[in-house]
Coordinates of C-alpha atoms in Angstrom, one line a residue:
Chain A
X1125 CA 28.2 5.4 -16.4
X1126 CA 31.2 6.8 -15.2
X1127 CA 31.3 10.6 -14.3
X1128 CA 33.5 12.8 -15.5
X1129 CA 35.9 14.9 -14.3
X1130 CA 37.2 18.5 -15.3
X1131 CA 40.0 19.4 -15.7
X1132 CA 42.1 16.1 -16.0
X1133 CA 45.2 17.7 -14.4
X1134 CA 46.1 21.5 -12.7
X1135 CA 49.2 22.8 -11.4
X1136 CA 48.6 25.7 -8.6
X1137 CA 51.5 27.7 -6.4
X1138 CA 50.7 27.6 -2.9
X1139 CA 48.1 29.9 -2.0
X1140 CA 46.2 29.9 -4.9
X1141 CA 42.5 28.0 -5.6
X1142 CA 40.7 25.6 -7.9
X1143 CA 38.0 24.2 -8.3
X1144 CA 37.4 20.3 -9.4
X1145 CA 33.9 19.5 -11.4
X1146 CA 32.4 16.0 -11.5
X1147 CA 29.0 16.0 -13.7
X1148 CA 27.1 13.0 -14.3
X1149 CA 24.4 12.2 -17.1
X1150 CA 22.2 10.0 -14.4
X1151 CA 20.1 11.5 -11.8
X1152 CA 22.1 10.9 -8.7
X1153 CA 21.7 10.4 -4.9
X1154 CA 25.2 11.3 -3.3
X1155 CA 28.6 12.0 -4.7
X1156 CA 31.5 10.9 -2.9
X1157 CA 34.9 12.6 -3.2
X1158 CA 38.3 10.8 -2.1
X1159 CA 41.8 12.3 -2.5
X1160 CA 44.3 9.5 -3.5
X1161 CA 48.3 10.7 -3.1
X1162 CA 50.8 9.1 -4.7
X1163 CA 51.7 5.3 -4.1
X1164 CA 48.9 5.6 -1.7
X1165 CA 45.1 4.3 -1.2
X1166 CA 42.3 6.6 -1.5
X1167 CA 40.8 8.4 1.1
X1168 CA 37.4 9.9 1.9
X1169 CA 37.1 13.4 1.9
X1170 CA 33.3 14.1 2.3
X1171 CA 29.9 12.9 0.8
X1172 CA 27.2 14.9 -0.1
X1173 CA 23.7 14.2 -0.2
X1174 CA 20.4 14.8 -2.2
X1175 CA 19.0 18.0 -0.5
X1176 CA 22.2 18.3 1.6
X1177 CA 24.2 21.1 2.4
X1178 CA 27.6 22.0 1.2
X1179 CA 30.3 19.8 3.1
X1180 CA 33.7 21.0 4.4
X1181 CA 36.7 19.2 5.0
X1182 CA 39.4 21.7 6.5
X1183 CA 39.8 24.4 3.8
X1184 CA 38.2 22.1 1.2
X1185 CA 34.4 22.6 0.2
X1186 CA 32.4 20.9 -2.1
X1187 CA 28.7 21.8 -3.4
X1188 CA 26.0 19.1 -5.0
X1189 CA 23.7 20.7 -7.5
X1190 CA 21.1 18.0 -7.6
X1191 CA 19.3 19.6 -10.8
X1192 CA 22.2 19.8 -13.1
X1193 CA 23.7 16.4 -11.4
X1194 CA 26.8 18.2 -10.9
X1195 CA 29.3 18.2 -8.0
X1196 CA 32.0 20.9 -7.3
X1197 CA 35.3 20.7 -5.0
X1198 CA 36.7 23.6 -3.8
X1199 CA 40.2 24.1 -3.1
X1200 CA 40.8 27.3 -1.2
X1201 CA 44.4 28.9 0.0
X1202 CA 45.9 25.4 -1.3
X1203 CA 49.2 23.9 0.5
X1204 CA 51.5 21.7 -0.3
X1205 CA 49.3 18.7 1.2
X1206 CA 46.4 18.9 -1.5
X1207 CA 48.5 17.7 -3.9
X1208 CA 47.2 14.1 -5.5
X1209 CA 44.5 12.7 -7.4
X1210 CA 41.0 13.8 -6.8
X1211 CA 38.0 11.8 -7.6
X1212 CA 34.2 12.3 -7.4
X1213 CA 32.5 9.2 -6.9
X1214 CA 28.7 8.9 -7.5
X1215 CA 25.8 6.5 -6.3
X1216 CA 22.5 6.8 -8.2
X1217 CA 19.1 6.2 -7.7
X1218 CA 17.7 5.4 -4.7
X1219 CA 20.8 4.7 -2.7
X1220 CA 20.1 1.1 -1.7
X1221 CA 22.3 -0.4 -3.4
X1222 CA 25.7 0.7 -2.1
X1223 CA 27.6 1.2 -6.2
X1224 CA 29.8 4.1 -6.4
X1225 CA 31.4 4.7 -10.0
X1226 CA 34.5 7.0 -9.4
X1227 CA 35.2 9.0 -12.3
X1228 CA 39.2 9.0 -14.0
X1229 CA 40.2 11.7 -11.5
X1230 CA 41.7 15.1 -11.5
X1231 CA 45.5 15.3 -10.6
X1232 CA 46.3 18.3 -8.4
X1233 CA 50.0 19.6 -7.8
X1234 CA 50.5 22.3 -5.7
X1235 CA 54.2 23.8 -5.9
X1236 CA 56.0 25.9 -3.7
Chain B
X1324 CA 41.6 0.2 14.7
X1325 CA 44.4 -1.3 11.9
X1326 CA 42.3 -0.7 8.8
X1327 CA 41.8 -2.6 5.7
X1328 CA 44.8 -5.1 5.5
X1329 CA 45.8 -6.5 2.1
X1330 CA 48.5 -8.5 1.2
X1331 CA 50.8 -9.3 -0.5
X1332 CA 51.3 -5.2 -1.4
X1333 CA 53.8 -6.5 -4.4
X1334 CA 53.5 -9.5 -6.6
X1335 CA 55.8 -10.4 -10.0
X1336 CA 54.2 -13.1 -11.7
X1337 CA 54.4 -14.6 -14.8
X1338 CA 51.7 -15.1 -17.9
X1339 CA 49.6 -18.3 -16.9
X1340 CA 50.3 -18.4 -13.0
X1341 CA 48.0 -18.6 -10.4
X1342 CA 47.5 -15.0 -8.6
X1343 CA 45.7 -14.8 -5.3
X1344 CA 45.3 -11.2 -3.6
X1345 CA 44.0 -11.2 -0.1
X1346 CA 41.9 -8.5 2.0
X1347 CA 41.2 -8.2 5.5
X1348 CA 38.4 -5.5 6.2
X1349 CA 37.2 -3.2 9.5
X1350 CA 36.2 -5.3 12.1
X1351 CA 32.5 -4.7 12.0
X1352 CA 32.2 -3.6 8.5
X1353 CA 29.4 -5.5 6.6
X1354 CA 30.1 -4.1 3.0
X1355 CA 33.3 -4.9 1.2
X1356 CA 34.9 -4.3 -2.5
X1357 CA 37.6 -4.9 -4.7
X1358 CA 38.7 -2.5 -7.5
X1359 CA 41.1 -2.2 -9.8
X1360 CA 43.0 0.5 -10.6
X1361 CA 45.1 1.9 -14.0
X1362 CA 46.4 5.4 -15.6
X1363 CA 44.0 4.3 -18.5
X1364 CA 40.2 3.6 -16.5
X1365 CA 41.1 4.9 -13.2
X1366 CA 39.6 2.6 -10.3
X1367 CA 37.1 0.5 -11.2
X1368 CA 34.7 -2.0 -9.3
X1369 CA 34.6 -6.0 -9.7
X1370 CA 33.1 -7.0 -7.4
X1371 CA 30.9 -6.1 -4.2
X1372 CA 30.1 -7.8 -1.1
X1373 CA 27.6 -7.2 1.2
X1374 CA 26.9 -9.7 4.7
X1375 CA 29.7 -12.1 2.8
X1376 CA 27.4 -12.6 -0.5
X1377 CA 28.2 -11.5 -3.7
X1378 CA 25.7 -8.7 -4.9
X1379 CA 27.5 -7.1 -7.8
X1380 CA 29.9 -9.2 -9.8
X1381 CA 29.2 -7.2 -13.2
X1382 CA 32.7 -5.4 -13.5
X1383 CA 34.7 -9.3 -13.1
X1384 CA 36.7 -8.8 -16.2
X1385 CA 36.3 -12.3 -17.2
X1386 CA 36.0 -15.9 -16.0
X1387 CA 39.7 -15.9 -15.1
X1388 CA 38.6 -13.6 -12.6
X1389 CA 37.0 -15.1 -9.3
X1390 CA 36.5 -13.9 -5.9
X1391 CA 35.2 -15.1 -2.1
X1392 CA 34.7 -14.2 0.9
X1393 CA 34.1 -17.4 3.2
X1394 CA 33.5 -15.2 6.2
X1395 CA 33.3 -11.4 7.6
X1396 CA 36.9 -11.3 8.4
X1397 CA 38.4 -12.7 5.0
X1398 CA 38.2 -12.3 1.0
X1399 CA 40.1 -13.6 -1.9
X1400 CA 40.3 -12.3 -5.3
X1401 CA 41.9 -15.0 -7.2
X1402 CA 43.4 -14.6 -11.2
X1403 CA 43.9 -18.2 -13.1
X1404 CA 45.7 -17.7 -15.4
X1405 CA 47.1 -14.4 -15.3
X1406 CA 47.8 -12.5 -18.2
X1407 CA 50.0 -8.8 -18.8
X1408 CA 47.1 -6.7 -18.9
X1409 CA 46.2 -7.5 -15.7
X1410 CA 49.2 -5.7 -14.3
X1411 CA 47.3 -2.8 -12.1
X1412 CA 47.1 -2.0 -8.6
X1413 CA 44.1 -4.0 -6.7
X1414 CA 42.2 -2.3 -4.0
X1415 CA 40.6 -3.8 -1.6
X1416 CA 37.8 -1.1 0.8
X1417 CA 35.4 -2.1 3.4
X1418 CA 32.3 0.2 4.5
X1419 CA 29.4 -0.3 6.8
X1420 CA 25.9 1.7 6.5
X1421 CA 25.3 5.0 7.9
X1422 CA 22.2 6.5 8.2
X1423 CA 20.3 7.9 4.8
X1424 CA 21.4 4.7 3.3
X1425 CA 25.1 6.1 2.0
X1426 CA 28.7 5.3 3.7
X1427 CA 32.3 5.9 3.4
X1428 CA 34.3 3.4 2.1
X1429 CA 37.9 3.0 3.6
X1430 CA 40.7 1.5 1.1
X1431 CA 43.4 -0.8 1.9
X1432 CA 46.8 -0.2 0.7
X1433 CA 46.5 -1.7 -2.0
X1434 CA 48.1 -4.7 -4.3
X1435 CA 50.6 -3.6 -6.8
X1436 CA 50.1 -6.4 -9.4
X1437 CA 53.3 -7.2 -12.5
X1438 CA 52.4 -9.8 -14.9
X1439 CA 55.5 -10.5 -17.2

């Protein structure tokens, strides 16, 4: 099943933070999370793993609360730069097989 | 390193023609996949590869649908005959296994697909 996303869409000023949710209803192994700007491909931002620690990319943190199957993405002191689409994509089970379902996305806009 | 190539990155078509999207992945990568992409289901997988076999064809939308990959270097996803709904951009990624059994997967530009 696909995760989902919340919110589908946020506007910030520069400076300000968010946070992005990605929940699933399966028990999961790792969630990956790519930012996608416009007219552009996706690109990996960080994976975390079962029993991992939280991950960092620049001023960009995520969490991975195994229990609740529930990934956060933090975006702190956001610049211009963040803005795009933000998915959370998740593999389940036992992680063999390499299957990620990426979730609709959350569109960021960070304005001046 | 020049990345996942794709090409073409624009194709116009019309209903009933042959489309043929092409993907070259990372030298070295062993896993590659094709996805689709619209506003309305975001990006979503057709097919995976792994060592040049198929091992997850389950999101093919339907039989008009094929794809290959006839060696490490190459794949093809092919649409006979096309039809308006498959207008959507095509992504093609490539990964290769890190250790824990998880891996990043690196995206191509993508193919920005029009079927009139």
């Amino acid at each position: 099943q696909q995760p989902v996303q919340s919110p589908q869409a946020v506007i910030l000023r520069e400076g300000e933070d968010a946070v992005i949710n990605c929940s699933s209803s399966k028990a999961l192994y790792s969630v990956h999370w790519y930012r996608q700007k416009h007219g552009e491909a996706p690109v990996f931002l960080m994976i975390l793993l079962k029993g991992g620690e939280q991950m960092r990319h620049e001023k960009i943190s995520a969490s991975f609360n195994e229990k609740k199957q529930q990934s956060s993405l933090y975006l702190t002191a956001s610049q211009l730069s963040y803005s795009g689409t933000y998915f959370c994509g998740t593999l389940g089970g036992s992680g063999g097989y390499q299957k990620v379902t990426f979730g609709i996305g959350t569109k960021l806009q960070v304005i001046p | 390193d020049a990345g996942v190539i794709q090409s073409p990155r624009h194709e116009v078509t019309e209903m009933g023609q042959e489309v043929t999207l092409r993907c070259k992945p990372i030298s070295g990568h062993n896993s590659l996949f094709w996805y689709r992409q619209t506003m309305m289901r975001g990006l979503e997988l057709l097919i995976y590869f792994n060592n040049n076999v198929p091992i997850d064809d389950s999101g093919m939308p339907e039989d008009r649908f094929s794809a290959k990959m006839p060696n490490a270097s190459f794949s093809t996803l092919k649409i006979q005959p096309s039809e308006p709904r498959d207008s959507a951009v095509y992504f093609c990624a490539s990964s290769s296994p890190l250790a824990g059994g998880t891996d990043t997967q690196y995206f191509g530009p993508g193919t920005r697909l029009t079927v009139l």
